Tab-separated table of C-alpha atoms and ligand atoms in Angstrom:
chain	number	residue	atom	x	y	z
Z	1	UNK	CA	-42.106	116.966	-101.840
Z	2	UNK	CA	-44.055	116.033	-98.734
Z	3	UNK	CA	-47.347	114.477	-99.860
Z	4	UNK	CA	-50.417	116.634	-99.382
Z	5	UNK	CA	-53.088	115.316	-97.061
Z	6	UNK	CA	-55.319	113.441	-99.534
Z	7	UNK	CA	-52.395	111.590	-101.106
Z	8	UNK	CA	-50.563	110.547	-97.977
Z	9	UNK	CA	-49.615	106.890	-98.024
Z	10	UNK	CA	-52.798	104.877	-97.724
Z	11	UNK	CA	-50.926	102.030	-96.280
Z	12	UNK	CA	-47.248	102.142	-95.546
Z	13	UNK	CA	-44.969	100.305	-97.913
Z	14	UNK	CA	-44.557	96.794	-96.661
Z	15	UNK	CA	-41.167	96.364	-95.085
Z	16	UNK	CA	-39.329	93.396	-96.460
Z	17	UNK	CA	-38.203	90.675	-94.160
Z	18	UNK	CA	-34.822	91.553	-92.694
Z	19	UNK	CA	-32.026	90.345	-94.900
Z	20	UNK	CA	-30.359	87.313	-93.611
Z	21	UNK	CA	-28.331	84.688	-95.272
Z	22	UNK	CA	-30.539	81.875	-96.397
Z	23	UNK	CA	-29.891	78.361	-97.392
Z	24	UNK	CA	-27.832	78.494	-100.548
Z	25	UNK	CA	-30.102	77.877	-103.496
Z	26	UNK	CA	-27.514	76.171	-105.615
Z	27	UNK	CA	-29.177	72.794	-105.737
Z	28	UNK	CA	-30.574	72.366	-109.176
Z	29	UNK	CA	-34.197	71.435	-108.859
Z	30	UNK	CA	-36.350	69.608	-111.271
Z	31	UNK	CA	-37.609	71.930	-113.977
Z	32	UNK	CA	-41.358	71.760	-114.552
Z	33	UNK	CA	-42.372	70.308	-117.875
Z	34	UNK	CA	-43.266	72.861	-120.544
Z	35	UNK	CA	-46.747	74.159	-119.931
Z	36	UNK	CA	-46.800	73.061	-116.305
Z	37	UNK	CA	-44.723	75.881	-114.856
Z	38	UNK	CA	-46.922	77.903	-112.550
Z	39	UNK	CA	-47.100	81.559	-113.461
Z	40	UNK	CA	-46.312	82.662	-109.901
Z	41	UNK	CA	-42.834	82.277	-108.435
Z	42	UNK	CA	-40.797	82.504	-111.566
Z	43	UNK	CA	-38.364	85.275	-112.288
Z	44	UNK	CA	-39.524	88.344	-114.109
Z	45	UNK	CA	-36.909	90.770	-115.332
Z	46	UNK	CA	-37.583	94.118	-116.913
Z	47	UNK	CA	-34.480	95.613	-118.506
Z	48	UNK	CA	-34.843	99.323	-117.869
Z	49	UNK	CA	-31.694	100.630	-119.512
Z	50	UNK	CA	-28.846	99.195	-121.576
Z	51	UNK	CA	-26.299	101.979	-122.084
Z	52	UNK	CA	-23.056	102.683	-120.261
Z	53	UNK	CA	-22.574	105.925	-118.348
Z	54	UNK	CA	-23.673	108.874	-120.460
Z	55	UNK	CA	-26.334	106.923	-122.334
Z	56	UNK	CA	-26.884	106.940	-126.061
Z	57	UNK	CA	-26.770	109.509	-127.505
Z	58	UNK	CA	-24.422	111.096	-125.006
Z	59	UNK	CA	-25.324	114.760	-124.505
Z	60	UNK	CA	-21.913	116.105	-125.497
Z	61	UNK	CA	-21.032	113.641	-128.232
Z	62	UNK	CA	-21.516	114.116	-131.935
Z	63	UNK	CA	-19.887	110.860	-133.076
Z	64	UNK	CA	-21.539	109.009	-135.944
Z	65	UNK	CA	-23.360	106.644	-133.549
Z	66	UNK	CA	-24.700	109.411	-131.317
Z	67	UNK	CA	-25.691	111.463	-134.364
Z	68	UNK	CA	-27.608	108.474	-135.783
Z	69	UNK	CA	-29.291	107.871	-132.425
Z	70	UNK	CA	-30.330	111.539	-132.324
Z	71	UNK	CA	-31.697	111.385	-135.846
Z	72	UNK	CA	-33.522	108.053	-135.564
Z	73	UNK	CA	-34.535	108.254	-131.920
Z	74	UNK	CA	-32.889	104.854	-131.336
Z	75	UNK	CA	-31.717	105.924	-127.894
Z	76	UNK	CA	-30.544	103.824	-124.968
Z	77	UNK	CA	-30.914	104.866	-121.353
Z	78	UNK	CA	-28.332	104.035	-118.729
Z	79	UNK	CA	-27.920	100.520	-117.402
Z	80	UNK	CA	-30.604	99.492	-114.916
Z	81	UNK	CA	-32.829	96.494	-114.268
Z	82	UNK	CA	-35.927	95.519	-112.300
Z	83	UNK	CA	-36.436	91.981	-111.035
Z	84	UNK	CA	-39.230	90.147	-109.267
Z	85	UNK	CA	-40.004	86.569	-108.288
Z	86	UNK	CA	-43.742	86.975	-107.894
Z	87	UNK	CA	-44.590	89.876	-110.197
Z	88	UNK	CA	-45.727	91.932	-107.214
Z	89	UNK	CA	-42.604	92.784	-105.210
Z	90	UNK	CA	-39.943	94.332	-107.429
Z	91	UNK	CA	-36.318	95.267	-106.837
Z	92	UNK	CA	-34.247	97.673	-108.838
Z	93	UNK	CA	-30.758	96.580	-109.659
Z	94	UNK	CA	-28.845	99.848	-109.746
Z	95	UNK	CA	-30.392	103.286	-109.841
Z	96	UNK	CA	-29.486	105.011	-113.071
Z	97	UNK	CA	-29.518	108.757	-113.670
Z	98	UNK	CA	-32.403	108.011	-116.087
Z	99	UNK	CA	-34.444	106.340	-113.390
Z	100	UNK	CA	-37.478	108.608	-113.397
Z	101	UNK	CA	-38.254	108.047	-117.066
Z	102	UNK	CA	-37.393	104.358	-116.738
Z	103	UNK	CA	-39.872	103.955	-113.864
Z	104	UNK	CA	-42.577	105.840	-115.733
Z	105	UNK	CA	-42.087	103.589	-118.772
Z	106	UNK	CA	-42.526	100.407	-116.731
Z	107	UNK	CA	-46.117	99.381	-115.981
Z	108	UNK	CA	-45.055	96.796	-113.375
Z	109	UNK	CA	-43.519	99.543	-111.259
Z	110	UNK	CA	-46.546	101.849	-111.195
Z	111	UNK	CA	-48.450	102.183	-107.909
Z	112	UNK	CA	-51.939	100.658	-108.052
Z	113	UNK	CA	-54.467	103.407	-108.818
Z	114	UNK	CA	-55.463	105.421	-105.783
Z	115	UNK	CA	-52.501	104.284	-103.683
Z	116	UNK	CA	-48.912	105.214	-102.952
Z	117	UNK	CA	-48.100	101.553	-102.445
Z	118	UNK	CA	-45.169	101.224	-104.799
Z	119	UNK	CA	-44.290	97.716	-105.976
Z	120	UNK	CA	-40.622	98.691	-105.431
Z	121	UNK	CA	-39.248	96.958	-102.372
Z	122	UNK	CA	-35.635	98.026	-102.622
Z	123	UNK	CA	-32.503	98.619	-104.648
Z	124	UNK	CA	-29.544	96.283	-105.095
Z	125	UNK	CA	-26.354	97.941	-106.282
Z	126	UNK	CA	-23.686	96.291	-108.415
Z	127	UNK	CA	-21.222	99.144	-107.889
Z	128	UNK	CA	-20.958	102.660	-106.562
Z	129	UNK	CA	-20.388	104.142	-110.028
Z	130	UNK	CA	-22.360	107.304	-110.687
Z	131	UNK	CA	-24.240	105.711	-113.581
Z	132	UNK	CA	-25.496	103.108	-111.081
Z	133	UNK	CA	-26.219	105.349	-108.112
Z	134	UNK	CA	-27.256	108.861	-109.167
Z	135	UNK	CA	-30.848	107.629	-109.456
Z	136	UNK	CA	-30.986	106.969	-105.716
Z	137	UNK	CA	-31.814	110.640	-105.174
Z	138	UNK	CA	-34.733	110.218	-107.590
Z	139	UNK	CA	-36.245	107.792	-105.086
Z	140	UNK	CA	-36.338	110.328	-102.243
Z	141	UNK	CA	-40.155	110.584	-102.347
Z	142	UNK	CA	-40.437	106.961	-101.206
Z	143	UNK	CA	-41.878	106.471	-97.735
Z	144	UNK	CA	-38.980	104.135	-97.136
Z	145	UNK	CA	-36.074	102.904	-99.180
Z	146	UNK	CA	-33.989	99.785	-98.728
Z	147	UNK	CA	-30.576	99.744	-100.382
Z	148	UNK	CA	-28.342	96.685	-100.600
Z	149	UNK	CA	-24.660	97.305	-101.357
Z	150	UNK	CA	-21.281	95.850	-100.485
Z	151	UNK	CA	-19.284	97.344	-97.605
Z	152	UNK	CA	-16.961	99.479	-99.781
Z	153	UNK	CA	-19.850	100.756	-101.893
Z	154	UNK	CA	-21.825	101.603	-98.733
Z	155	UNK	CA	-18.809	103.502	-97.409
Z	156	UNK	CA	-18.375	105.353	-100.704
Z	157	UNK	CA	-22.059	106.327	-100.695
Z	158	UNK	CA	-21.801	107.725	-97.185
Z	159	UNK	CA	-18.495	109.540	-97.468
Z	160	UNK	CA	-17.128	110.226	-100.936
Z	161	UNK	CA	-20.532	110.668	-102.615
Z	162	UNK	CA	-22.688	111.031	-99.502
Z	163	UNK	CA	-26.031	110.067	-100.951
Z	164	UNK	CA	-26.813	108.151	-97.725
Z	165	UNK	CA	-26.724	111.226	-95.455
Z	166	UNK	CA	-28.307	113.262	-98.250
Z	167	UNK	CA	-31.352	111.005	-98.451
Z	168	UNK	CA	-31.848	110.755	-94.699
Z	169	UNK	CA	-34.007	113.890	-94.310
Z	170	UNK	CA	-36.232	112.835	-97.234
Z	171	UNK	CA	-36.934	109.151	-96.717
Z	172	UNK	CA	-36.459	106.387	-94.211
Z	173	UNK	CA	-33.495	104.678	-95.838
Z	174	UNK	CA	-32.246	101.318	-94.660
Z	175	UNK	CA	-28.846	100.160	-95.817
Z	176	UNK	CA	-27.871	96.499	-95.865
Z	177	UNK	CA	-24.426	95.095	-96.490
Z	178	UNK	CA	-24.190	92.584	-99.286
Z	179	UNK	CA	-21.557	89.898	-98.823
Z	180	UNK	CA	-20.528	87.911	-101.891
Z	181	UNK	CA	-21.473	84.276	-101.556
Z	182	UNK	CA	-24.145	84.923	-98.906
Z	183	UNK	CA	-27.598	84.733	-100.476
Z	184	UNK	CA	-30.106	87.360	-99.396
Z	185	UNK	CA	-33.782	86.457	-99.149
Z	186	UNK	CA	-35.959	89.243	-100.501
Z	187	UNK	CA	-39.688	89.860	-100.721
Z	188	UNK	CA	-41.842	87.763	-103.038
Z	189	UNK	CA	-39.531	84.744	-102.910
Z	190	UNK	CA	-36.615	86.423	-104.658
Z	191	UNK	CA	-33.124	85.327	-103.633
Z	192	UNK	CA	-30.057	87.358	-104.624
Z	193	UNK	CA	-26.522	86.083	-104.257
Z	194	UNK	CA	-23.686	88.499	-104.954
Z	195	UNK	CA	-20.675	87.506	-106.971
Z	196	UNK	CA	-17.440	89.466	-106.365
Z	197	UNK	CA	-16.264	90.808	-109.703
Z	198	UNK	CA	-13.575	93.304	-109.026
Z	199	UNK	CA	-11.731	95.994	-107.163
Z	200	UNK	CA	-12.306	98.953	-109.467
Z	201	UNK	CA	-13.370	101.912	-107.350
Z	202	UNK	CA	-15.445	104.744	-108.764
Z	203	UNK	CA	-13.179	107.657	-109.648
Z	204	UNK	CA	-14.813	109.845	-106.997
Z	205	UNK	CA	-13.791	107.301	-104.333
Z	206	UNK	CA	-10.177	106.952	-105.445
Z	207	UNK	CA	-8.909	108.559	-102.254
Z	208	UNK	CA	-11.444	107.112	-99.842
Z	209	UNK	CA	-9.475	105.995	-96.799
Z	210	UNK	CA	-9.678	102.530	-95.297
Z	211	UNK	CA	-13.236	101.503	-94.703
Z	212	UNK	CA	-14.823	102.445	-91.390
Z	213	UNK	CA	-14.948	99.991	-88.521
Z	214	UNK	CA	-17.828	97.555	-88.531
Z	215	UNK	CA	-19.200	94.919	-90.781
Z	216	UNK	CA	-16.998	94.237	-93.777
Z	217	UNK	CA	-14.377	96.808	-92.742
Z	218	UNK	CA	-10.831	96.841	-93.973
Z	219	UNK	CA	-8.937	96.625	-97.187
Z	220	UNK	CA	-7.110	93.318	-97.562
Z	221	UNK	CA	-3.703	93.214	-99.194
Z	222	UNK	CA	-4.311	93.223	-102.913
Z	223	UNK	CA	-7.451	95.315	-102.475
Z	224	UNK	CA	-11.092	94.414	-102.055
Z	225	UNK	CA	-12.788	92.388	-104.735
Z	226	UNK	CA	-16.299	93.579	-103.982
Z	227	UNK	CA	-16.279	97.127	-105.301
Z	228	UNK	CA	-17.982	95.619	-108.328
Z	229	UNK	CA	-20.325	92.679	-108.025
Z	230	UNK	CA	-22.838	90.780	-110.074
Z	231	UNK	CA	-25.950	89.048	-108.825
Z	232	UNK	CA	-27.281	85.589	-109.324
Z	233	UNK	CA	-31.040	85.667	-108.880
Z	234	UNK	CA	-33.203	82.685	-108.119
Z	235	UNK	CA	-36.742	82.362	-106.884
Z	236	UNK	CA	-37.518	80.413	-103.748
Z	237	UNK	CA	-38.724	77.404	-105.738
Z	238	UNK	CA	-35.378	77.266	-107.555
Z	239	UNK	CA	-37.052	76.987	-110.960
Z	240	UNK	CA	-35.430	79.982	-112.637
Z	241	UNK	CA	-31.972	81.459	-112.480
Z	242	UNK	CA	-30.578	84.683	-113.872
Z	243	UNK	CA	-27.177	86.326	-113.649
Z	244	UNK	CA	-26.680	90.072	-113.966
Z	245	UNK	CA	-23.125	91.360	-114.345
Z	246	UNK	CA	-22.985	94.755	-116.090
Z	247	UNK	CA	-19.376	95.282	-114.993
Z	248	UNK	CA	-17.299	92.207	-115.726
Z	249	UNK	CA	-13.525	92.744	-115.785
Z	250	UNK	CA	-12.503	89.134	-116.305
Z	251	UNK	CA	-14.053	85.739	-116.929
Z	252	UNK	CA	-13.154	83.929	-113.719
Z	253	UNK	CA	-13.944	80.364	-112.612
Z	254	UNK	CA	-16.544	81.894	-110.245
Z	255	UNK	CA	-18.268	83.575	-113.191
Z	256	UNK	CA	-18.136	80.318	-115.085
Z	257	UNK	CA	-19.829	78.492	-112.183
Z	258	UNK	CA	-22.461	81.204	-111.780
Z	259	UNK	CA	-23.584	81.055	-115.407
Z	260	UNK	CA	-23.371	77.271	-115.690
Z	261	UNK	CA	-27.036	76.521	-114.981
Z	262	UNK	CA	-28.516	79.982	-115.563
Z	263	UNK	CA	-31.518	80.510	-117.806
Z	264	UNK	CA	-30.406	83.986	-118.721
Z	265	UNK	CA	-27.153	85.896	-118.280
Z	266	UNK	CA	-27.155	89.662	-118.735
Z	267	UNK	CA	-23.562	90.753	-118.973
Z	268	UNK	CA	-21.084	93.504	-119.679
Z	269	UNK	CA	-21.198	94.654	-123.285
Z	270	UNK	CA	-19.573	98.046	-122.744
Z	271	UNK	CA	-17.074	97.679	-125.563
Z	272	UNK	CA	-16.958	95.387	-128.578
Z	273	UNK	CA	-13.180	95.168	-128.575
Z	274	UNK	CA	-10.492	95.870	-126.001
Z	275	UNK	CA	-8.968	98.749	-127.962
Z	276	UNK	CA	-12.279	100.338	-129.012
Z	277	UNK	CA	-12.106	103.407	-126.778
Z	278	UNK	CA	-8.368	103.907	-127.286
Z	279	UNK	CA	-8.916	103.853	-131.055
Z	280	UNK	CA	-11.709	106.427	-130.859
Z	281	UNK	CA	-10.096	108.770	-128.373
Z	282	UNK	CA	-6.378	108.269	-128.989
Z	283	UNK	CA	-6.007	107.212	-125.342
Z	284	UNK	CA	-4.032	104.247	-124.148
Z	285	UNK	CA	-6.416	102.389	-121.826
Z	286	UNK	CA	-7.853	99.105	-122.902
Z	287	UNK	CA	-11.373	98.139	-121.942
Z	288	UNK	CA	-10.181	95.437	-119.525
Z	289	UNK	CA	-8.176	98.054	-117.612
Z	290	UNK	CA	-11.409	100.009	-117.216
Z	291	UNK	CA	-13.108	97.013	-115.634
Z	292	UNK	CA	-14.937	95.855	-118.746
Z	293	UNK	CA	-14.188	92.648	-120.602
Z	294	UNK	CA	-14.848	93.368	-124.262
Z	295	UNK	CA	-17.514	91.412	-126.137
Z	296	UNK	CA	-14.840	89.924	-128.426
Z	297	UNK	CA	-13.146	88.523	-125.308
Z	298	UNK	CA	-16.223	87.207	-123.506
Z	299	UNK	CA	-17.863	85.657	-126.590
Z	300	UNK	CA	-15.557	82.602	-126.652
Z	301	UNK	CA	-16.541	81.876	-123.032
Z	302	UNK	CA	-20.220	82.168	-123.939
Z	303	UNK	CA	-19.737	79.861	-126.887
Z	304	UNK	CA	-18.103	77.349	-124.529
Z	305	UNK	CA	-21.052	77.518	-122.121
Z	306	UNK	CA	-24.118	76.912	-124.265
Z	307	UNK	CA	-27.522	76.844	-122.622
Z	308	UNK	CA	-28.261	80.232	-121.113
Z	309	UNK	CA	-29.665	83.079	-123.149
Z	310	UNK	CA	-26.934	85.718	-123.133
Z	311	UNK	CA	-27.752	89.412	-123.370
Z	312	UNK	CA	-25.136	92.148	-123.549
Z	313	UNK	CA	-25.897	95.364	-121.680
Z	314	UNK	CA	-24.146	98.579	-120.498
Z	315	UNK	CA	-23.159	99.423	-124.095
Z	316	UNK	CA	-20.928	102.433	-124.522
Z	317	UNK	CA	-21.781	104.887	-127.298
Z	318	UNK	CA	-18.567	103.823	-129.061
Z	319	UNK	CA	-19.722	100.198	-129.271
Z	320	UNK	CA	-20.853	99.361	-132.817
Z	321	UNK	CA	-23.261	96.804	-131.331
Z	322	UNK	CA	-25.245	99.757	-130.020
Z	323	UNK	CA	-25.786	100.804	-133.607
Z	324	UNK	CA	-27.776	98.102	-135.398
Z	325	UNK	CA	-27.075	98.053	-139.083
Z	326	UNK	CA	-23.548	99.430	-138.731
Z	327	UNK	CA	-21.035	97.390	-140.743
Z	328	UNK	CA	-19.230	96.281	-137.558
Z	329	UNK	CA	-22.479	95.184	-135.866
Z	330	UNK	CA	-23.479	93.258	-138.979
Z	331	UNK	CA	-20.066	91.561	-139.051
Z	332	UNK	CA	-20.355	90.554	-135.374
Z	333	UNK	CA	-23.926	89.240	-135.643
Z	334	UNK	CA	-23.119	85.629	-136.707
Z	335	UNK	CA	-20.645	85.139	-133.830
Z	336	UNK	CA	-23.201	86.461	-131.347
Z	337	UNK	CA	-25.952	84.246	-132.714
Z	338	UNK	CA	-23.663	81.195	-132.652
Z	339	UNK	CA	-22.996	81.805	-128.950
Z	340	UNK	CA	-26.699	82.246	-128.110
Z	341	UNK	CA	-26.077	85.929	-127.480
Z	342	UNK	CA	-27.835	89.140	-128.421
Z	343	UNK	CA	-27.824	92.766	-127.412
Z	344	UNK	CA	-30.276	93.692	-124.661
Z	345	UNK	CA	-32.791	96.409	-125.484
Z	346	UNK	CA	-34.362	98.994	-123.220
Z	347	UNK	CA	-37.751	97.807	-122.007
Z	348	UNK	CA	-37.178	94.074	-122.646
Z	349	UNK	CA	-39.291	91.829	-120.424
Z	350	UNK	CA	-37.907	88.405	-119.578
Z	351	UNK	CA	-40.354	85.971	-118.034
Z	352	UNK	CA	-38.390	82.957	-116.822
R	1	LIG	C1	-17.902	102.362	-115.770
R	1	LIG	O1	-18.856	101.618	-115.970
R	1	LIG	O2	-16.757	102.016	-116.023
R	1	LIG	C2	-18.133	103.708	-115.177
R	1	LIG	O3	-19.496	103.925	-115.032
R	1	LIG	C3	-17.444	104.733	-115.982
R	1	LIG	C4	-17.741	106.112	-115.503
R	1	LIG	O4	-18.880	106.580	-115.688
R	1	LIG	O5	-16.853	106.755	-114.972
R	2	LIG	MN1	-20.857	102.218	-115.859
R	3	LIG	ZN1	-21.070	109.425	-129.379
């Protein structure tokens, strides 16, 4: 809705500096001694949602887990995150279908009283999947909207699911192409570097033709590897590092390097075991084939890389870990704890 006269933007949302590759921030800097870390310029992460597509409970599912979630109210909204380096300029990572209620539940993302000056400076997408992009239309009231996505995801969101053209009459949207390995400098001292994680297209984009001419065009032999990405976040001072990878098909050497010196790693916890969904539905597809490395298969890697705090997110409603107290979750708990891992919860605030 167009704002009425008294509530027109008091001052326009601050445009972020144009995205350009920055110096890589890989160099490990000296960590401040405990108690000496300044409160500004450290990463703040608010986990907005922790469920896979459909959420928990899923509207059309009466399985034991969904029934318990309905009864107890222990619900999970769909995977989404907010991140900031200075506590003032915030970025969404993905835009879930539950975005409106997630934004309203997050005090950091509220406009200061009497203004329309949202702390949201943009959205970074990890994929073009509907559970990561449907929320973009929820942001149409913004005076302007900056969206960062890889070339194939940008193409998908302009052609197969044309949210780009759809938003154009509502808000001034700016689209930026994310290139894995090229850090992007964002507002408030936040730096995001994408990590190519896989070539799984959203189902709606299965038939999308070769990408249009321009930046990042083309489909190399063997397919693109940037349909699904993760992000490694640092702040300009290099004091805090976080990795976010809600869709992780395989544990590659690149993933191993990205988590090596991270403070926190928020990763794919869609399924507990590779055959979980097949067992529940009688289907044949394993979780890996769906682009999700099961918890049982990533845990050994976590155990071999001690140091970061690991948090599993994007939990499917079939995953027993989404149901605390279930016999399977109780059985898995010691292995998770031994690896420094836990299940992420909606609303968690991480102050790194
Ligand atoms: C996924 O994470 O694999 C997708 O979101 C599944 C889907 O919703 O189709
Ligand atoms: Mn998903
Ligand atoms: Zn269910």
